[in-house]
């Protein structure tokens, strides 16, 4: 099977980044979101990202224009009927993702591969929502997608060997490094990263240090490019909470209990950069 046309479900931070890297690699891309405003924001983010790369002389004017030409948008999932691969990048909620997978299973051609950018949810469970479980796989990109090299490739229990091989090769085609990870809550990246962020929130809740101090310790002492609380704001506090809940529910260990302060901040609508207020103000 050859992959020529790629669908991306979700035009948010991850979705538009995924659309950009596939389009930049020469693939025809169809990006979906629920309304025109979301699609417009996604396309504007892609244009800004390409402009930054052009200003740094990492791409040419021709590269920029060809990438944009390769991207079409739609508010109708049914228009994914002729894509060879769909990468779902919707909110990190099982109900939302499973509903999308059921719809895609109905409207995509039988040989199409259904991939998810989920950062924590079981691919085996998502595959079970479809009539093509052997053609379901995880492609967990990192943020910001155009810059970060890693893709965690997660096989569902049902994933076909050939589909797995194809996605590894495709990841290399778009300039990424695929790393095979087994299907387990949080996989590798978030099973390690999110408990660290959660513990940073606990140290803040307990008054051990200020937001700035916590981040400075991790940046200057551990050589992290960004402190854990600033990183939480970048990821989105609601997404951090969702992942911690998946870890807690899926692994059943109290060490994954979401910090109450994290939950309160999400309840207050302090979600980080996307709401202009989280641990920092933007």
mmCIF file with all atom_site columns, N, CA and C in Angstrom, residues 8-16 18 33 86-92 97 100-101 115-118 141:
data_model
loop_
_atom_site.group_PDB
_atom_site.id
_atom_site.type_symbol
_atom_site.label_atom_id
_atom_site.label_alt_id
_atom_site.label_comp_id
_atom_site.label_asym_id
_atom_site.label_entity_id
_atom_site.label_seq_id
_atom_site.pdbx_PDB_ins_code
_atom_site.Cartn_x
_atom_site.Cartn_y
_atom_site.Cartn_z
_atom_site.occupancy
_atom_site.B_iso_or_equiv
_atom_site.pdbx_formal_charge
_atom_site.auth_seq_id
_atom_site.auth_comp_id
_atom_site.auth_asym_id
_atom_site.auth_atom_id
_atom_site.pdbx_PDB_model_num
ATOM 1  N N  . UNK A 1 8   ? -6.127  14.645 8.506  1.00 0.00 ? 8   UNK A N  1
ATOM 2  C CA . UNK A 1 8   ? -5.801  15.016 9.882  1.00 0.00 ? 8   UNK A CA 1
ATOM 3  C C  . UNK A 1 8   ? -7.081  15.515 10.535 1.00 0.00 ? 8   UNK A C  1
ATOM 4  N N  . UNK A 1 9   ? -7.473  14.890 11.636 1.00 0.00 ? 9   UNK A N  1
ATOM 5  C CA . UNK A 1 9   ? -8.687  15.292 12.346 1.00 0.00 ? 9   UNK A CA 1
ATOM 6  C C  . UNK A 1 9   ? -8.295  16.148 13.538 1.00 0.00 ? 9   UNK A C  1
ATOM 7  N N  . UNK A 1 10  ? -8.638  17.439 13.466 1.00 0.00 ? 10  UNK A N  1
ATOM 8  C CA . UNK A 1 10  ? -8.262  18.389 14.505 1.00 0.00 ? 10  UNK A CA 1
ATOM 9  C C  . UNK A 1 10  ? -7.278  19.399 13.957 1.00 0.00 ? 10  UNK A C  1
ATOM 10 N N  . UNK A 1 11  ? -7.629  20.681 14.047 1.00 0.00 ? 11  UNK A N  1
ATOM 11 C CA . UNK A 1 11  ? -6.763  21.742 13.512 1.00 0.00 ? 11  UNK A CA 1
ATOM 12 C C  . UNK A 1 11  ? -6.116  22.551 14.626 1.00 0.00 ? 11  UNK A C  1
ATOM 13 N N  . UNK A 1 12  ? -6.102  21.995 15.844 1.00 0.00 ? 12  UNK A N  1
ATOM 14 C CA . UNK A 1 12  ? -5.470  22.681 16.971 1.00 0.00 ? 12  UNK A CA 1
ATOM 15 C C  . UNK A 1 12  ? -3.957  22.589 16.884 1.00 0.00 ? 12  UNK A C  1
ATOM 16 N N  . UNK A 1 13  ? -3.302  22.841 18.006 1.00 0.00 ? 13  UNK A N  1
ATOM 17 C CA . UNK A 1 13  ? -1.836  22.903 18.032 1.00 0.00 ? 13  UNK A CA 1
ATOM 18 C C  . UNK A 1 13  ? -1.189  21.659 17.437 1.00 0.00 ? 13  UNK A C  1
ATOM 19 N N  . UNK A 1 14  ? -1.635  20.478 17.838 1.00 0.00 ? 14  UNK A N  1
ATOM 20 C CA . UNK A 1 14  ? -1.037  19.247 17.331 1.00 0.00 ? 14  UNK A CA 1
ATOM 21 C C  . UNK A 1 14  ? -1.498  18.966 15.911 1.00 0.00 ? 14  UNK A C  1
ATOM 22 N N  . UNK A 1 15  ? -2.784  19.124 15.659 1.00 0.00 ? 15  UNK A N  1
ATOM 23 C CA . UNK A 1 15  ? -3.324  18.811 14.342 1.00 0.00 ? 15  UNK A CA 1
ATOM 24 C C  . UNK A 1 15  ? -2.724  19.656 13.236 1.00 0.00 ? 15  UNK A C  1
ATOM 25 N N  . UNK A 1 16  ? -2.645  20.976 13.458 1.00 0.00 ? 16  UNK A N  1
ATOM 26 C CA . UNK A 1 16  ? -2.093  21.804 12.383 1.00 0.00 ? 16  UNK A CA 1
ATOM 27 C C  . UNK A 1 16  ? -0.597  21.540 12.186 1.00 0.00 ? 16  UNK A C  1
ATOM 28 N N  . UNK A 1 18  ? 0.840   18.556 12.604 1.00 0.00 ? 18  UNK A N  1
ATOM 29 C CA . UNK A 1 18  ? 0.899   17.291 11.865 1.00 0.00 ? 18  UNK A CA 1
ATOM 30 C C  . UNK A 1 18  ? 0.583   17.524 10.395 1.00 0.00 ? 18  UNK A C  1
ATOM 31 N N  . UNK A 1 33  ? -11.802 20.059 11.026 1.00 0.00 ? 33  UNK A N  1
ATOM 32 C CA . UNK A 1 33  ? -12.220 20.475 12.366 1.00 0.00 ? 33  UNK A CA 1
ATOM 33 C C  . UNK A 1 33  ? -13.715 20.754 12.312 1.00 0.00 ? 33  UNK A C  1
ATOM 34 N N  . UNK A 1 86  ? -5.453  8.393  8.087  1.00 0.00 ? 86  UNK A N  1
ATOM 35 C CA . UNK A 1 86  ? -6.003  9.480  8.896  1.00 0.00 ? 86  UNK A CA 1
ATOM 36 C C  . UNK A 1 86  ? -5.264  9.514  10.218 1.00 0.00 ? 86  UNK A C  1
ATOM 37 N N  . UNK A 1 87  ? -4.819  10.718 10.628 1.00 0.00 ? 87  UNK A N  1
ATOM 38 C CA . UNK A 1 87  ? -4.226  10.892 11.951 1.00 0.00 ? 87  UNK A CA 1
ATOM 39 C C  . UNK A 1 87  ? -5.189  11.732 12.770 1.00 0.00 ? 87  UNK A C  1
ATOM 40 N N  . UNK A 1 88  ? -5.767  11.119 13.784 1.00 0.00 ? 88  UNK A N  1
ATOM 41 C CA . UNK A 1 88  ? -6.714  11.827 14.669 1.00 0.00 ? 88  UNK A CA 1
ATOM 42 C C  . UNK A 1 88  ? -5.932  12.584 15.739 1.00 0.00 ? 88  UNK A C  1
ATOM 43 N N  . UNK A 1 89  ? -6.234  13.872 15.867 1.00 0.00 ? 89  UNK A N  1
ATOM 44 C CA . UNK A 1 89  ? -5.544  14.716 16.859 1.00 0.00 ? 89  UNK A CA 1
ATOM 45 C C  . UNK A 1 89  ? -6.570  15.570 17.596 1.00 0.00 ? 89  UNK A C  1
ATOM 46 N N  . UNK A 1 90  ? -7.637  14.923 18.053 1.00 0.00 ? 90  UNK A N  1
ATOM 47 C CA . UNK A 1 90  ? -8.698  15.624 18.783 1.00 0.00 ? 90  UNK A CA 1
ATOM 48 C C  . UNK A 1 90  ? -8.366  15.650 20.276 1.00 0.00 ? 90  UNK A C  1
ATOM 49 N N  . UNK A 1 91  ? -9.289  16.173 21.074 1.00 0.00 ? 91  UNK A N  1
ATOM 50 C CA . UNK A 1 91  ? -9.079  16.298 22.515 1.00 0.00 ? 91  UNK A CA 1
ATOM 51 C C  . UNK A 1 91  ? -8.795  14.947 23.157 1.00 0.00 ? 91  UNK A C  1
ATOM 52 N N  . UNK A 1 92  ? -8.023  14.977 24.238 1.00 0.00 ? 92  UNK A N  1
ATOM 53 C CA . UNK A 1 92  ? -7.573  13.749 24.908 1.00 0.00 ? 92  UNK A CA 1
ATOM 54 C C  . UNK A 1 92  ? -8.670  13.201 25.812 1.00 0.00 ? 92  UNK A C  1
ATOM 55 N N  . UNK A 1 97  ? -12.581 10.622 21.021 1.00 0.00 ? 97  UNK A N  1
ATOM 56 C CA . UNK A 1 97  ? -11.763 9.854  20.075 1.00 0.00 ? 97  UNK A CA 1
ATOM 57 C C  . UNK A 1 97  ? -12.502 8.623  19.559 1.00 0.00 ? 97  UNK A C  1
ATOM 58 N N  . UNK A 1 100 ? -15.031 9.591  16.934 1.00 0.00 ? 100 UNK A N  1
ATOM 59 C CA . UNK A 1 100 ? -14.363 9.922  15.666 1.00 0.00 ? 100 UNK A CA 1
ATOM 60 C C  . UNK A 1 100 ? -13.937 8.644  14.947 1.00 0.00 ? 100 UNK A C  1
ATOM 61 N N  . UNK A 1 101 ? -13.381 7.696  15.678 1.00 0.00 ? 101 UNK A N  1
ATOM 62 C CA . UNK A 1 101 ? -12.918 6.450  15.060 1.00 0.00 ? 101 UNK A CA 1
ATOM 63 C C  . UNK A 1 101 ? -14.075 5.661  14.461 1.00 0.00 ? 101 UNK A C  1
ATOM 64 N N  . UNK A 1 115 ? -4.960  6.214  12.418 1.00 0.00 ? 115 UNK A N  1
ATOM 65 C CA . UNK A 1 115 ? -3.941  6.446  13.456 1.00 0.00 ? 115 UNK A CA 1
ATOM 66 C C  . UNK A 1 115 ? -4.445  7.475  14.446 1.00 0.00 ? 115 UNK A C  1
ATOM 67 N N  . UNK A 1 116 ? -3.950  7.410  15.653 1.00 0.00 ? 116 UNK A N  1
ATOM 68 C CA . UNK A 1 116 ? -4.302  8.400  16.671 1.00 0.00 ? 116 UNK A CA 1
ATOM 69 C C  . UNK A 1 116 ? -3.042  9.037  17.226 1.00 0.00 ? 116 UNK A C  1
ATOM 70 N N  . UNK A 1 117 ? -3.120  10.339 17.446 1.00 0.00 ? 117 UNK A N  1
ATOM 71 C CA . UNK A 1 117 ? -2.036  11.074 18.102 1.00 0.00 ? 117 UNK A CA 1
ATOM 72 C C  . UNK A 1 117 ? -2.203  11.060 19.616 1.00 0.00 ? 117 UNK A C  1
ATOM 73 N N  . UNK A 1 118 ? -3.059  10.189 20.134 1.00 0.00 ? 118 UNK A N  1
ATOM 74 C CA . UNK A 1 118 ? -3.281  10.152 21.580 1.00 0.00 ? 118 UNK A CA 1
ATOM 75 C C  . UNK A 1 118 ? -1.964  10.058 22.346 1.00 0.00 ? 118 UNK A C  1
ATOM 76 N N  . UNK A 1 141 ? 2.935   12.309 18.094 1.00 0.00 ? 141 UNK A N  1
ATOM 77 C CA . UNK A 1 141 ? 3.880   13.372 17.769 1.00 0.00 ? 141 UNK A CA 1
ATOM 78 C C  . UNK A 1 141 ? 4.138   14.216 19.016 1.00 0.00 ? 141 UNK A C  1
#
